[in-house]
Every structure is written in structure tokens, then in C-alpha cells.
């Protein structure tokens, strides 16, 4: 019933066409309608078989369940495949099976000439043209109606990037008038695309033409549809659009798409992550799946920025159980509910525990026997730890000692500790405690012979308490934005990018290594502040001030990636280094909590 209601009109049109097509095909084959009379009886039988086979295979192929308003090449391929198979079936039935089974059709007079064997070929081509052409004419008529309906108040949009993402965005804007955006054309730097059209929208020039094109076509919005380009290009495009007075929106980068947080056609304002975007991380998904598939995996600090993202990414690789261990009940509650909803096939075990409690940690390991541990629990705020040294030592050192010793004692096969670039030549308590923690993991690897490793990286964008949320809060409050020093630089990564590389490092560790992630070029904090101010719609110095407050205790102007005693080299993964010879045995007996 649903089939008849949704597509009965198209079905009637198909049947009418299929009934007339064999007659027209035979007339073409015989160079006219004269002389058709001797063939009509056989032609009627052939037409009957053609209608039955076409209808059956079109229905079986789902061609009467499609919404033809959104027809694409996929639907055209389906029509072509269905009707080609139908034409083959008719040929076999009419020219092979029927004569073989009954010698002659009993209702066809003896001496009637046989139909030309080219008839099924001609008929099938006509049937594809008829059924496909009618549907796509319908689709284009609807699209044309929508193009002009309700667009009077729509904002005119310029799409930057005439590739796959740009064409998908144009198609979505043309089909969905509720988005209140009317595309007027494309900007693309490829000279071979100049003057061409996509969905009848012209490619109007390259980046140098943005201001002129925006003025000429009265555009008020620019959509950057280049998910694969670097942050430098995004920064340049965003600056040109701002100079042209265009509101800028962006199609998310591949990392956000691949992690399932957004789709390729989801628009949003330009964010600081876009300006720092690097080439997408190439992850060996099979290696990661081999590491965690069917295993019980523990993540400490599972409610934090890195820990929660580790849980999200590990969930898709077939882990049997993920133990969400953390000290903050609210954060563990939130990530547990999120993961249960997303991955009902995985068992999630939330545990509230303090890594400084050696007996509690040992009991948890004895009960759950995790085969892989990702240790992300740590105190990380430099000024706070300068003022609370005891907490830094007992948590970052004592907690790591408890977790890694429990892992060694209870047979954990893989251990990965999240470290920081502040552990290199540390100038603060937090960095010093993470350096000792690295040594603890290194020593455990030497004693057990297992792949226990540390992964060292810099700041992550958007993590709780990091500089970006602080700057955003200061901007929301009307400023000023406070930067410690005009020359201060830091390495930055997005959270998904860092976690992908942590998982990849876990697959290549043999034991005792300290892996260092390639974080690109360091970024000046003052430049980060300027970008955030501009992305918020303000001008530095006119609408919002930047003030320099001076270095805080324990802060360095720049971070380093390797100790002087470390020899380092690239791993098989282009974005992961391995540091060797940097850690001697750690005096573990001092750090028992």
C-alpha cells in the first residue's frame, strides 16, 4: 500500500512508456511504421514480458521507494541497473525459454516473422531514458521552483572552494530554503575551474576577487568549504572575508567529521581550531583495533578532556569493556551517560576513585584485570601546582606509581601515560612531577618487559582551564584580554588530534619509550588572543584591549620537546617521534602514597 501511495503516479507513467516503447523501437528498427502488421502478435507478447520484468526489477531495486526530489547519480545508477537486468531477462524469456518450452506460442499464427534480436537492446535504452529522464525532469523542476520560492529575504552567500565539499554545500543550500542562504557562486584558486559552473552557479574568481565579487553580487555571507586545507589557508581566507565585510561560516575539518561530531554539510562560525588546522592525522585504524579489540581497557582521568576523548575513540574499536576511572563524580557521570547512549554494544564501568589511594587502585585492578591502561589522571595547572606542591607530587607522581605498579602486578599488557612538554627541562612543579612520572613508567617497562610507554604533547585547545576558554570568558565580559608576555609561545593540538596520535603511539610502543607528538609550529599566545577577538566580531585596540600581566611563577616563555640527554627519531608514523636514552631508573620507593 505504501508503494502505491508514494509512487503510483510514477508507476503509471512508467507502464505507459514501457507499453509504447517496444512499438517505437520496432519502428526504428524497420525504418518506419509500414510493415509492422506481421509482427504485432509477437510484439504484444514481448511488450507484456517487458512490462512485467521492468516493473518487478524496478520495484525490487527500490525505485518506487525513493524521494525523487533528492535524486542523484545513485538513483540513476539504480534505474539503469534495474532496466538493464530487465532487458536481459526479457531477451532470455522471449528468444530462448519460451520457444524451447512450447515450440511456438500457441496464440501466434504459424509463419509470423520473429522479432529482431536487436529489439530488446533498443527497447532497454529507450526505457532507461524514459524512466530516468522523467524522474530527473521532475527533480529539476522541483529544484527550480525552490530556487525562486521564498528567496526574497534570503542572505546571499559566496562559497569558497569549488570541490566536493563546496558542491555538496551548494546543493544543500539550493534544496533547503529553510537555511535562509542563497548561493550566488564560487571562489576557487584553481585556474582550470575559472568560468565553469556547478549546479548552474558560476565560479567567479580566486581569493583575490573575494571583495569585488561580494560587492558585485551583493553577498553578505562567505562559506569556507575546504575541510582538507591547513589552518594557514583558513586564516588567510577568513581575513579576506572580514576585509570584504562578509560574515564567515565554515564547513568543519575532517577530524571533526571523522569523529562523528559534525557532518560535512554542517555550517558553523569559524573557530580557533580552524585557524590552527593541520593536515588530517592518518591513523592506522586496524592497528588500534588490534590493540583494544575484545579487551578490558581502563582510562584514568576518564572525565577530563583527554580522558573522555580517549573513551570516545576507544569505544569504536571493539573494546569489550571500558573502565571509566575518575575522582570527579559529575564528570564521570556525564561521560558514562554519553557513551552508553552512543555505544550500547560496549560495557562501560564507571568507578569513582583517587589514584593516590594505593589499596583502592590495587583492588580495582584485581577485580577487573584491565589488559590496557591509558593513564590520563593528573593535576595540570602550572600556577595552582606551584602553590600546592604537595598535591602535585602525591597526585602526579604517587598516583602514577600506584597505577603503573598495579598494572605490572596484575598483568596489564599495555600501559600508556599521558605526559606533557612541560616535563622537558621543567621550570615548575607540574612539569617536574610529570618528568618523574615518565621515569616511573620507563622503569616499569624495563622490569616487566612490557610495552609501557609515555606520550608527550603540548596544550590542547578547548580543554578545561586552558587558555582558549579563559580568553573567551574575558572577551564575553568585555575585556581586556590578559596575556602574560608578548613573546610567549606554546604548542597546540586539538583534543581529537592528540588522542588519535596517543592511540597510534600505543600500537608502536615496545616498552620504555617516550613518544613525542609532532605539534607543528609553536603559536604566540598574543596571536591566539588577537584571533579570538576578531572571531568574536571585535577589533583589537578599538573594541577590545590586550593587556600583558607578566610571567607567573613557574612559567617559561617557550616549551621544549626533548631533554638534552635524549636522542630522538621519527617513528613509522610521520607525526610521532620517539625519544630514547633520556630516563634512568626512578627512585620509586620515595613515591609510595
Coordinates of C-alpha atoms in Angstrom, one line a residue:
X1 CA 0.0 0.0 0.0
X2 CA 2.9 2.3 0.9
X3 CA 4.4 1.6 -2.5
X4 CA 1.2 2.6 -4.3
X5 CA 0.6 5.7 -2.3
X6 CA 4.1 7.1 -2.6
X7 CA 4.9 6.4 -6.3
X8 CA 1.7 5.3 -8.0
X9 CA 1.9 8.3 -10.3
X10 CA 5.5 7.4 -11.4
X11 CA 4.4 3.7 -11.8
X12 CA 1.6 4.7 -14.2
X13 CA 3.9 6.9 -16.2
X14 CA 6.5 4.0 -16.4
X15 CA 3.9 1.5 -17.6
X16 CA 2.5 3.8 -20.2
X17 CA 6.0 4.4 -21.5
X18 CA 7.0 0.7 -21.4
X19 CA 3.9 -0.2 -23.3
X20 CA 4.7 2.2 -26.2
X21 CA 8.4 1.8 -26.3
X22 CA 8.6 -1.7 -28.0
X23 CA 6.4 -0.4 -30.8
X24 CA 8.6 2.7 -31.3
X25 CA 11.7 0.6 -31.1
X26 CA 10.5 -1.9 -33.7
X27 CA 9.5 1.0 -36.0
X28 CA 13.0 2.4 -35.7
X29 CA 14.5 -1.0 -36.4
X30 CA 12.3 -1.4 -39.5
X31 CA 12.7 2.3 -40.7
X32 CA 9.1 3.2 -40.2
X33 CA 5.7 2.0 -39.2
X34 CA 4.9 0.4 -42.6
X35 CA 5.2 -3.3 -42.5
X36 CA 4.6 -3.7 -38.7
X37 CA 1.4 -5.7 -39.0
X38 CA 3.0 -9.1 -39.3
X39 CA 5.0 -8.5 -36.0
X40 CA 2.2 -7.2 -33.8
X41 CA 1.2 -10.5 -32.3
X42 CA 4.7 -11.3 -31.2
X43 CA 5.3 -7.7 -30.2
X44 CA 2.3 -7.8 -27.9
X45 CA 3.8 -10.8 -26.1
X46 CA 7.2 -9.1 -25.9
X47 CA 5.6 -5.9 -24.5
X48 CA 3.8 -7.9 -21.8
X49 CA 7.1 -9.6 -20.7
X50 CA 8.9 -6.2 -20.8
X51 CA 6.3 -4.5 -18.6
X52 CA 6.4 -7.4 -16.1
X53 CA 10.2 -7.6 -15.9
X54 CA 10.7 -3.9 -15.8
X55 CA 8.2 -3.4 -13.0
X56 CA 9.5 -6.3 -11.0
X57 CA 13.1 -5.3 -11.1
X58 CA 12.4 -1.6 -10.6
X59 CA 10.4 -2.5 -7.5
X60 CA 13.0 -4.9 -6.3
X61 CA 15.7 -2.3 -6.8
X62 CA 13.8 0.2 -4.5
X63 CA 13.0 2.6 -7.3
X64 CA 9.5 3.1 -6.0
X65 CA 10.6 3.9 -2.5
X66 CA 12.9 6.9 -3.4
X67 CA 12.2 10.5 -2.8
X68 CA 12.8 11.9 -6.3
X69 CA 13.1 15.4 -5.1
X70 CA 16.6 14.4 -3.9
X71 CA 17.5 12.2 -6.9
X72 CA 21.2 11.9 -7.7
X73 CA 23.6 9.7 -9.7
X74 CA 22.9 6.9 -7.2
X75 CA 19.2 6.8 -8.3
X76 CA 20.2 7.0 -12.0
X77 CA 22.5 4.1 -11.5
X78 CA 19.7 2.1 -9.8
X79 CA 17.3 2.8 -12.7
X80 CA 19.9 1.8 -15.3
X81 CA 20.9 -1.4 -13.5
X82 CA 17.2 -2.5 -12.9
X83 CA 16.2 -1.9 -16.5
X84 CA 19.3 -3.5 -18.0
X85 CA 18.7 -6.6 -16.0
X86 CA 15.0 -6.5 -17.1
X87 CA 16.1 -6.2 -20.7
X88 CA 18.3 -9.2 -20.3
X89 CA 15.5 -11.2 -18.7
X90 CA 13.1 -10.4 -21.5
X91 CA 15.6 -11.4 -24.1
X92 CA 16.1 -14.8 -22.4
X93 CA 12.4 -15.4 -21.9
X94 CA 11.2 -14.3 -25.3
X95 CA 14.0 -15.7 -27.5
X96 CA 15.3 -18.7 -25.5
X97 CA 12.9 -20.1 -22.9
X98 CA 9.5 -19.6 -24.4
X99 CA 10.3 -21.2 -27.9
X100 CA 12.1 -24.0 -26.2
X101 CA 9.3 -24.8 -23.8
X102 CA 6.3 -24.6 -26.2
X103 CA 7.9 -24.7 -29.6
X104 CA 5.7 -21.8 -30.7
X105 CA 3.4 -19.5 -28.8
X106 CA 0.0 -21.3 -29.3
X107 CA -1.7 -17.9 -30.0
X108 CA 0.7 -16.7 -32.6
X109 CA 0.0 -17.9 -36.1
X110 CA 2.4 -20.1 -38.0
X111 CA 4.6 -18.2 -40.4
X112 CA 4.6 -14.9 -38.4
X113 CA 8.1 -13.5 -38.6
X114 CA 10.2 -13.4 -35.5
X115 CA 11.1 -10.1 -33.8
X116 CA 14.5 -8.7 -34.5
X117 CA 17.0 -9.7 -31.8
X118 CA 18.2 -6.1 -31.5
X119 CA 14.7 -5.1 -30.3
X120 CA 15.5 -5.7 -26.5
X121 CA 18.6 -3.5 -26.8
X122 CA 16.8 -0.6 -28.4
X123 CA 13.8 -1.0 -26.0
X124 CA 16.0 -1.1 -22.9
X125 CA 17.8 2.1 -23.9
X126 CA 14.5 3.8 -24.5
X127 CA 13.1 2.5 -21.2
X128 CA 16.1 3.9 -19.3
X129 CA 15.8 7.3 -21.0
X130 CA 12.0 7.3 -20.3
X131 CA 12.0 6.3 -16.6
X132 CA 15.2 8.1 -15.7
X133 CA 14.6 11.2 -17.8
X134 CA 11.1 11.7 -16.4
X135 CA 12.2 11.4 -12.8
X136 CA 15.1 13.8 -13.2
X137 CA 13.0 16.3 -15.1
X138 CA 10.7 16.2 -12.0
X139 CA 13.7 16.6 -9.7
X140 CA 15.0 19.6 -11.7
X141 CA 11.5 21.2 -11.8
X142 CA 11.2 21.0 -8.1
X143 CA 14.7 22.4 -7.6
X144 CA 14.0 25.3 -9.9
X145 CA 10.8 26.1 -8.1
X146 CA 12.6 26.0 -4.7
X147 CA 15.4 28.1 -6.2
X148 CA 13.0 31.1 -6.6
X149 CA 10.4 30.4 -3.9
X150 CA 10.9 32.2 -0.6
X151 CA 14.3 33.6 -1.5
X152 CA 13.4 37.2 -1.4
X153 CA 14.7 37.7 2.2
X154 CA 17.5 35.1 2.0
X155 CA 21.0 36.2 2.5
X156 CA 23.3 35.9 -0.5
X157 CA 26.2 33.5 0.1
X158 CA 29.6 33.1 -1.6
X159 CA 31.0 29.6 -1.4
X160 CA 34.8 29.5 -1.1
X161 CA 36.0 26.2 -2.6
X162 CA 34.6 24.5 -5.6
X163 CA 35.5 21.0 -4.7
X164 CA 33.4 18.1 -3.3
X165 CA 32.5 20.0 -0.1
X166 CA 31.7 23.2 -1.9
X167 CA 29.4 21.4 -4.4
X168 CA 27.7 19.5 -1.7
X169 CA 27.1 22.7 0.2
X170 CA 25.7 24.4 -2.9
X171 CA 23.3 21.5 -3.5
X172 CA 22.1 21.6 0.1
X173 CA 21.5 25.4 0.0
X174 CA 19.6 25.1 -3.2
X175 CA 17.4 22.3 -2.0
X176 CA 16.8 23.6 1.5
X177 CA 15.3 27.1 1.5
X178 CA 14.9 26.9 5.3
X179 CA 18.6 27.6 5.7
X180 CA 17.9 31.2 4.6
X181 CA 21.0 31.3 2.4
X182 CA 21.0 31.7 -1.4
X183 CA 24.3 30.7 -3.1
X184 CA 25.4 33.1 -5.8
X185 CA 28.6 31.4 -6.9
X186 CA 32.0 30.0 -6.0
X187 CA 35.5 31.3 -5.3
X188 CA 38.4 28.9 -6.2
X189 CA 42.1 29.3 -6.8
X190 CA 42.3 26.6 -9.4
X191 CA 42.7 28.4 -12.8
X192 CA 41.2 25.4 -14.6
X193 CA 37.9 25.9 -12.9
X194 CA 37.6 29.6 -13.7
X195 CA 34.4 30.4 -15.7
X196 CA 32.9 26.9 -15.2
X197 CA 29.6 26.2 -13.4
X198 CA 28.4 23.8 -10.7
X199 CA 24.6 23.4 -10.4
X200 CA 24.4 26.5 -12.7
X201 CA 26.3 28.5 -10.2
X202 CA 29.4 30.2 -11.7
X203 CA 33.0 30.0 -10.4
X204 CA 33.6 33.8 -10.1
X205 CA 37.3 34.1 -9.4
X206 CA 40.0 33.3 -7.0
X207 CA 40.7 34.6 -3.5
X208 CA 42.0 38.0 -4.7
X209 CA 38.5 38.6 -6.2
X210 CA 36.5 38.0 -3.0
X211 CA 35.9 41.7 -2.2
X212 CA 35.0 42.6 -5.8
X213 CA 32.7 39.5 -6.2
X214 CA 31.0 40.1 -2.9
X215 CA 30.2 43.7 -3.8
X216 CA 29.1 42.9 -7.4
X217 CA 26.8 40.1 -6.3
X218 CA 25.6 41.7 -3.1
X219 CA 26.8 38.8 -0.9
X220 CA 26.8 39.1 2.8
X221 CA 28.0 35.6 3.9
X222 CA 31.0 33.6 2.9
X223 CA 31.1 29.8 3.4
X224 CA 34.6 28.3 3.6
X225 CA 34.1 24.8 2.2
X226 CA 37.6 23.4 2.3
X227 CA 37.8 20.7 5.0
X228 CA 41.2 19.5 4.0
X229 CA 43.3 22.7 3.9
X230 CA 45.6 23.9 6.6
X231 CA 44.9 26.5 9.2
X232 CA 47.1 29.0 7.4
X233 CA 44.8 28.9 4.4
X234 CA 41.7 29.2 6.6
X235 CA 43.3 32.2 8.4
X236 CA 44.0 33.9 5.0
X237 CA 40.5 33.3 3.7
X238 CA 38.9 34.5 7.0
X239 CA 41.0 37.7 6.9
X240 CA 40.0 38.4 3.2
X241 CA 36.3 37.8 4.0
X242 CA 36.5 40.1 7.0
X243 CA 38.0 42.8 4.9
X244 CA 35.2 42.3 2.4
X245 CA 32.6 42.7 5.2
X246 CA 31.4 39.2 4.9
X247 CA 30.1 37.1 7.8
X248 CA 32.2 33.9 7.6
X249 CA 31.0 30.4 8.2
X250 CA 32.9 27.2 7.6
X251 CA 32.4 23.5 6.8
X252 CA 34.2 21.6 9.6
X253 CA 37.6 19.9 9.1
X254 CA 38.0 16.2 8.5
X255 CA 38.9 15.4 12.1
X256 CA 35.5 16.7 13.3
X257 CA 33.7 14.8 10.5
X258 CA 35.5 11.5 11.1
X259 CA 34.9 11.6 14.9
X260 CA 31.2 11.9 14.1
X261 CA 30.8 15.3 15.9
X262 CA 29.5 17.0 12.7
X263 CA 28.6 16.2 9.1
X264 CA 30.3 17.5 6.0
X265 CA 27.4 19.9 5.3
X266 CA 27.0 21.3 8.8
X267 CA 27.8 25.0 8.9
X268 CA 29.2 26.9 11.9
X269 CA 31.1 30.0 12.6
X270 CA 34.9 29.9 12.1
X271 CA 36.6 28.7 15.4
X272 CA 40.1 29.0 16.7
X273 CA 40.6 25.3 15.9
X274 CA 40.1 26.1 12.2
X275 CA 42.9 28.7 12.2
X276 CA 45.3 26.1 13.7
X277 CA 44.1 23.3 11.5
X278 CA 46.8 20.9 10.1
X279 CA 46.8 18.0 7.7
X280 CA 44.4 15.3 8.9
X281 CA 46.0 12.6 11.1
X282 CA 46.4 9.4 9.2
X283 CA 45.6 6.7 11.7
X284 CA 46.2 3.0 11.3
X285 CA 42.7 2.0 12.5
X286 CA 43.4 -1.7 12.1
X287 CA 46.4 -1.5 14.4
X288 CA 44.4 0.4 17.0
X289 CA 41.6 -2.1 16.7
X290 CA 44.0 -5.0 17.1
X291 CA 45.3 -3.4 20.3
X292 CA 41.9 -3.0 22.0
X293 CA 39.5 -5.4 20.3
X294 CA 37.9 -7.7 22.8
X295 CA 39.9 -6.2 25.7
X296 CA 39.1 -4.7 29.0
X297 CA 40.5 -1.1 28.8
X298 CA 40.9 1.3 31.7
X299 CA 41.1 5.0 31.3
X300 CA 42.1 7.0 34.4
X301 CA 41.0 10.6 34.5
X302 CA 38.2 9.5 32.2
X303 CA 36.1 12.6 33.0
X304 CA 38.8 15.0 31.8
X305 CA 39.3 16.5 28.4
X306 CA 41.8 13.9 27.1
X307 CA 40.5 11.0 29.1
X308 CA 36.9 11.4 27.9
X309 CA 38.0 11.7 24.3
X310 CA 40.1 8.6 24.7
X311 CA 37.0 6.8 25.9
X312 CA 35.0 8.0 22.9
X313 CA 37.6 6.9 20.4
X314 CA 38.4 3.6 22.0
X315 CA 34.7 2.8 22.0
X316 CA 34.6 2.5 18.2
X317 CA 37.4 -0.1 18.1
X318 CA 35.7 -3.1 19.6
X319 CA 36.8 -2.9 23.3
X320 CA 34.8 -5.4 25.4
X321 CA 34.7 -3.2 28.5
X322 CA 35.9 0.3 29.2
X323 CA 36.6 1.2 32.8
X324 CA 35.9 4.9 33.4
X325 CA 38.0 5.7 36.4
X326 CA 38.0 9.3 37.8
X327 CA 37.9 11.3 41.0
X328 CA 35.1 13.8 40.0
X329 CA 31.7 12.1 40.1
X330 CA 29.9 14.7 37.9
X331 CA 32.4 14.3 35.0
X332 CA 32.3 10.5 35.2
X333 CA 28.5 10.6 35.4
X334 CA 28.4 12.7 32.2
X335 CA 30.8 10.7 30.1
X336 CA 29.2 7.4 31.2
X337 CA 25.8 8.5 30.1
X338 CA 27.1 9.9 26.8
X339 CA 29.0 6.7 26.0
X340 CA 26.1 4.3 27.0
X341 CA 23.8 6.1 24.6
X342 CA 26.3 6.1 21.7
X343 CA 27.7 2.6 22.1
X344 CA 25.2 0.2 23.7
X345 CA 27.2 -2.7 22.5
X346 CA 30.2 -1.8 24.8
X347 CA 30.2 -2.4 28.5
X348 CA 31.1 0.7 30.5
X349 CA 32.0 0.5 34.1
X350 CA 32.2 3.9 36.0
X351 CA 34.4 3.9 39.0
X352 CA 35.0 6.8 41.4
X353 CA 38.5 6.5 42.9
X354 CA 41.5 8.6 43.7
X355 CA 44.7 7.3 42.1
X356 CA 46.6 8.3 45.2
X357 CA 44.7 5.6 47.1
X358 CA 47.1 2.6 46.5
X359 CA 44.9 0.0 48.2
X360 CA 41.8 1.1 46.3
X361 CA 43.6 1.1 42.9
X362 CA 45.1 -2.3 43.6
X363 CA 41.6 -3.7 44.5
X364 CA 40.2 -2.3 41.2
X365 CA 42.9 -3.9 39.2
X366 CA 42.5 -7.2 41.0
X367 CA 38.7 -7.3 40.2
X368 CA 38.7 -6.0 36.6
X369 CA 42.1 -7.2 35.3
X370 CA 42.4 -4.5 32.6
X371 CA 44.6 -5.6 29.7
X372 CA 45.3 -2.0 28.6
X373 CA 45.5 1.2 30.6
X374 CA 45.6 4.8 29.5
X375 CA 46.7 6.9 32.4
X376 CA 45.4 10.5 31.9
X377 CA 44.7 11.4 35.6
X378 CA 46.9 14.3 36.6
X379 CA 46.9 17.8 38.0
X380 CA 47.9 20.1 35.1
X381 CA 47.6 23.8 36.0
X382 CA 51.0 25.3 36.5
X383 CA 50.3 28.2 38.8
X384 CA 47.9 26.1 41.0
X385 CA 50.5 23.4 41.4
X386 CA 53.2 26.0 42.2
X387 CA 51.0 27.0 45.2
X388 CA 50.1 23.4 46.0
X389 CA 53.2 21.4 45.6
X390 CA 52.2 18.5 47.9
X391 CA 49.1 17.9 45.8
X392 CA 51.1 17.9 42.6
X393 CA 53.6 15.4 44.0
X394 CA 51.1 13.0 45.5
X395 CA 48.8 13.0 42.6
X396 CA 51.1 13.2 39.5
X397 CA 53.9 11.1 41.0
X398 CA 52.3 9.0 43.7
X399 CA 49.2 8.4 41.6
X400 CA 51.2 7.3 38.6
X401 CA 53.3 5.0 40.8
X402 CA 50.1 3.3 42.2
X403 CA 48.6 2.8 38.8
X404 CA 51.7 1.6 37.0
X405 CA 52.6 -0.8 39.8
X406 CA 49.1 -2.2 40.0
X407 CA 49.2 -2.7 36.2
X408 CA 52.5 -4.5 36.4
X409 CA 51.4 -6.6 39.4
X410 CA 48.1 -7.7 37.7
X411 CA 49.4 -8.5 34.3
X412 CA 48.3 -5.4 32.3
X413 CA 49.8 -5.8 28.8
X414 CA 49.8 -2.2 27.6
X415 CA 50.2 0.9 29.6
X416 CA 50.2 4.5 28.2
X417 CA 50.8 7.6 30.3
X418 CA 49.8 11.0 29.1
X419 CA 52.7 13.4 29.7
X420 CA 53.4 17.0 28.7
X421 CA 56.1 19.1 27.0
X422 CA 56.4 20.8 30.4
X423 CA 58.3 17.7 31.6
X424 CA 61.3 18.8 29.4
X425 CA 63.8 20.8 31.4
X426 CA 61.0 21.6 33.9
X427 CA 60.8 25.1 35.4
X428 CA 57.7 24.3 37.5
X429 CA 56.4 21.7 39.9
X430 CA 53.9 20.4 37.5
X431 CA 56.5 19.7 34.8
X432 CA 58.9 18.2 37.3
X433 CA 56.2 15.8 38.6
X434 CA 55.4 14.6 35.1
X435 CA 59.1 14.1 34.3
X436 CA 59.3 11.8 37.4
X437 CA 56.1 10.1 36.3
X438 CA 57.7 9.4 32.9
X439 CA 60.7 7.8 34.7
X440 CA 58.3 5.6 36.7
X441 CA 56.7 4.3 33.5
X442 CA 60.1 3.8 31.9
X443 CA 61.4 1.7 34.9
X444 CA 58.2 -0.4 35.0
X445 CA 58.7 -1.2 31.3
X446 CA 62.3 -2.3 32.0
X447 CA 61.3 -4.5 34.9
X448 CA 58.3 -6.1 33.2
X449 CA 59.5 -6.2 29.5
X450 CA 56.0 -5.0 28.5
X451 CA 55.1 -2.1 26.2
X452 CA 54.7 0.6 28.9
X453 CA 55.2 4.0 27.3
X454 CA 54.7 7.7 27.8
X455 CA 53.3 10.1 25.2
X456 CA 54.3 13.7 25.5
X457 CA 52.5 16.6 23.9
X458 CA 51.6 20.3 24.5
X459 CA 48.5 22.3 25.1
X460 CA 45.2 21.1 23.8
X461 CA 42.6 23.5 22.5
X462 CA 39.4 23.8 24.5
X463 CA 40.4 21.6 27.4
X464 CA 39.0 22.7 30.8
X465 CA 41.0 25.6 32.2
X466 CA 43.1 26.1 29.1
X467 CA 43.9 29.5 27.6
X468 CA 41.2 29.5 24.9
X469 CA 38.2 29.2 27.3
X470 CA 39.8 31.8 29.6
X471 CA 40.2 34.2 26.7
X472 CA 36.6 33.6 25.6
X473 CA 35.3 34.4 29.0
X474 CA 37.4 37.6 29.1
X475 CA 36.0 38.6 25.7
X476 CA 32.4 37.8 26.8
X477 CA 33.0 40.0 29.8
X478 CA 34.0 42.9 27.6
X479 CA 37.8 42.6 28.0
X480 CA 40.5 43.3 28.4
X481 CA 42.2 40.0 27.3
X482 CA 45.1 39.3 29.6
X483 CA 48.3 37.8 28.1
X484 CA 51.3 37.1 30.3
X485 CA 54.0 38.1 27.8
X486 CA 54.1 39.3 24.2
X487 CA 56.7 36.7 23.3
X488 CA 55.2 33.7 25.0
X489 CA 54.7 30.7 22.7
X490 CA 53.1 27.3 23.1
X491 CA 52.5 24.2 21.1
X492 CA 48.8 23.4 20.5
X493 CA 46.8 20.5 19.3
X494 CA 43.1 19.7 19.1
X495 CA 41.8 17.2 21.5
X496 CA 40.7 14.6 18.8
X497 CA 44.1 15.0 17.0
X498 CA 46.1 14.4 20.2
X499 CA 44.0 11.4 21.2
X500 CA 44.3 9.8 17.7
X501 CA 48.1 10.1 18.0
X502 CA 48.1 8.7 21.5
X503 CA 46.3 5.6 20.3
X504 CA 48.6 5.3 17.4
X505 CA 51.7 5.6 19.7
X506 CA 50.3 2.9 21.8
X507 CA 50.3 0.5 18.9
X508 CA 54.0 1.0 18.1
X509 CA 55.4 1.1 21.6
X510 CA 57.8 -1.8 22.5
X511 CA 58.5 -0.7 26.1
X512 CA 60.1 2.2 27.9
X513 CA 59.8 4.7 25.0
X514 CA 58.7 8.3 25.4
X515 CA 56.8 9.3 22.4
X516 CA 56.6 13.0 21.4
X517 CA 53.8 14.2 19.1
X518 CA 54.5 16.4 16.2
X519 CA 52.5 19.5 17.1
X520 CA 53.6 21.7 14.2
X521 CA 54.9 25.2 14.8
X522 CA 54.5 26.9 18.2
X523 CA 51.9 29.7 18.3
X524 CA 52.3 33.0 20.0
X525 CA 49.7 33.4 22.8
X526 CA 49.2 37.0 21.8
X527 CA 48.3 36.0 18.2
X528 CA 45.9 33.5 19.7
X529 CA 44.2 36.3 21.6
X530 CA 44.0 38.5 18.5
X531 CA 42.4 35.7 16.5
X532 CA 39.8 35.0 19.2
X533 CA 39.0 38.7 19.5
X534 CA 38.5 39.0 15.7
X535 CA 36.5 35.8 15.5
X536 CA 34.2 37.3 18.2
X537 CA 33.5 40.2 15.9
X538 CA 35.7 42.8 17.6
X539 CA 38.8 44.8 16.5
X540 CA 41.9 44.7 18.7
X541 CA 42.7 48.1 20.1
X542 CA 39.3 49.6 19.0
X543 CA 36.7 47.3 20.6
X544 CA 38.9 45.2 22.8
X545 CA 42.2 45.7 24.5
X546 CA 45.0 43.2 25.2
X547 CA 47.0 43.6 28.4
X548 CA 50.2 42.0 29.4
X549 CA 50.3 40.8 33.0
X550 CA 53.8 39.3 33.2
X551 CA 55.1 35.8 33.7
X552 CA 53.6 33.8 36.6
X553 CA 55.7 31.6 38.9
X554 CA 56.9 28.5 37.1
X555 CA 56.1 29.7 33.6
X556 CA 58.5 29.6 30.6
X557 CA 58.4 31.8 27.5
X558 CA 58.6 28.7 25.3
X559 CA 58.3 25.0 25.8
X560 CA 60.8 22.3 24.6
X561 CA 60.1 18.9 23.2
X562 CA 63.2 16.9 24.2
X563 CA 65.6 16.6 27.0
X564 CA 69.3 17.4 26.3
X565 CA 70.1 13.7 27.1
X566 CA 67.5 12.3 24.7
X567 CA 68.3 11.1 21.2
X568 CA 65.1 11.2 19.1
X569 CA 64.0 10.0 15.8
X570 CA 60.8 9.6 13.8
X571 CA 58.7 6.5 14.1
X572 CA 57.0 4.8 11.2
X573 CA 54.2 7.3 11.8
X574 CA 55.1 10.7 10.3
X575 CA 53.6 12.7 13.3
X576 CA 55.2 10.7 16.1
X577 CA 58.8 11.0 17.4
X578 CA 60.4 8.6 19.9
X579 CA 62.9 9.9 22.5
X580 CA 65.5 7.4 23.7
X581 CA 68.1 7.4 26.5
X582 CA 66.5 10.2 28.4
X583 CA 65.4 8.3 31.5
X584 CA 67.4 6.4 34.0
X585 CA 65.8 4.3 36.8
X586 CA 63.5 6.3 39.1
X587 CA 63.7 6.1 42.9
X588 CA 60.2 4.5 43.2
X589 CA 60.4 3.9 46.9
X590 CA 60.2 7.6 47.6
X591 CA 56.8 8.0 45.9
X592 CA 54.7 5.3 47.5
X593 CA 51.5 7.1 48.5

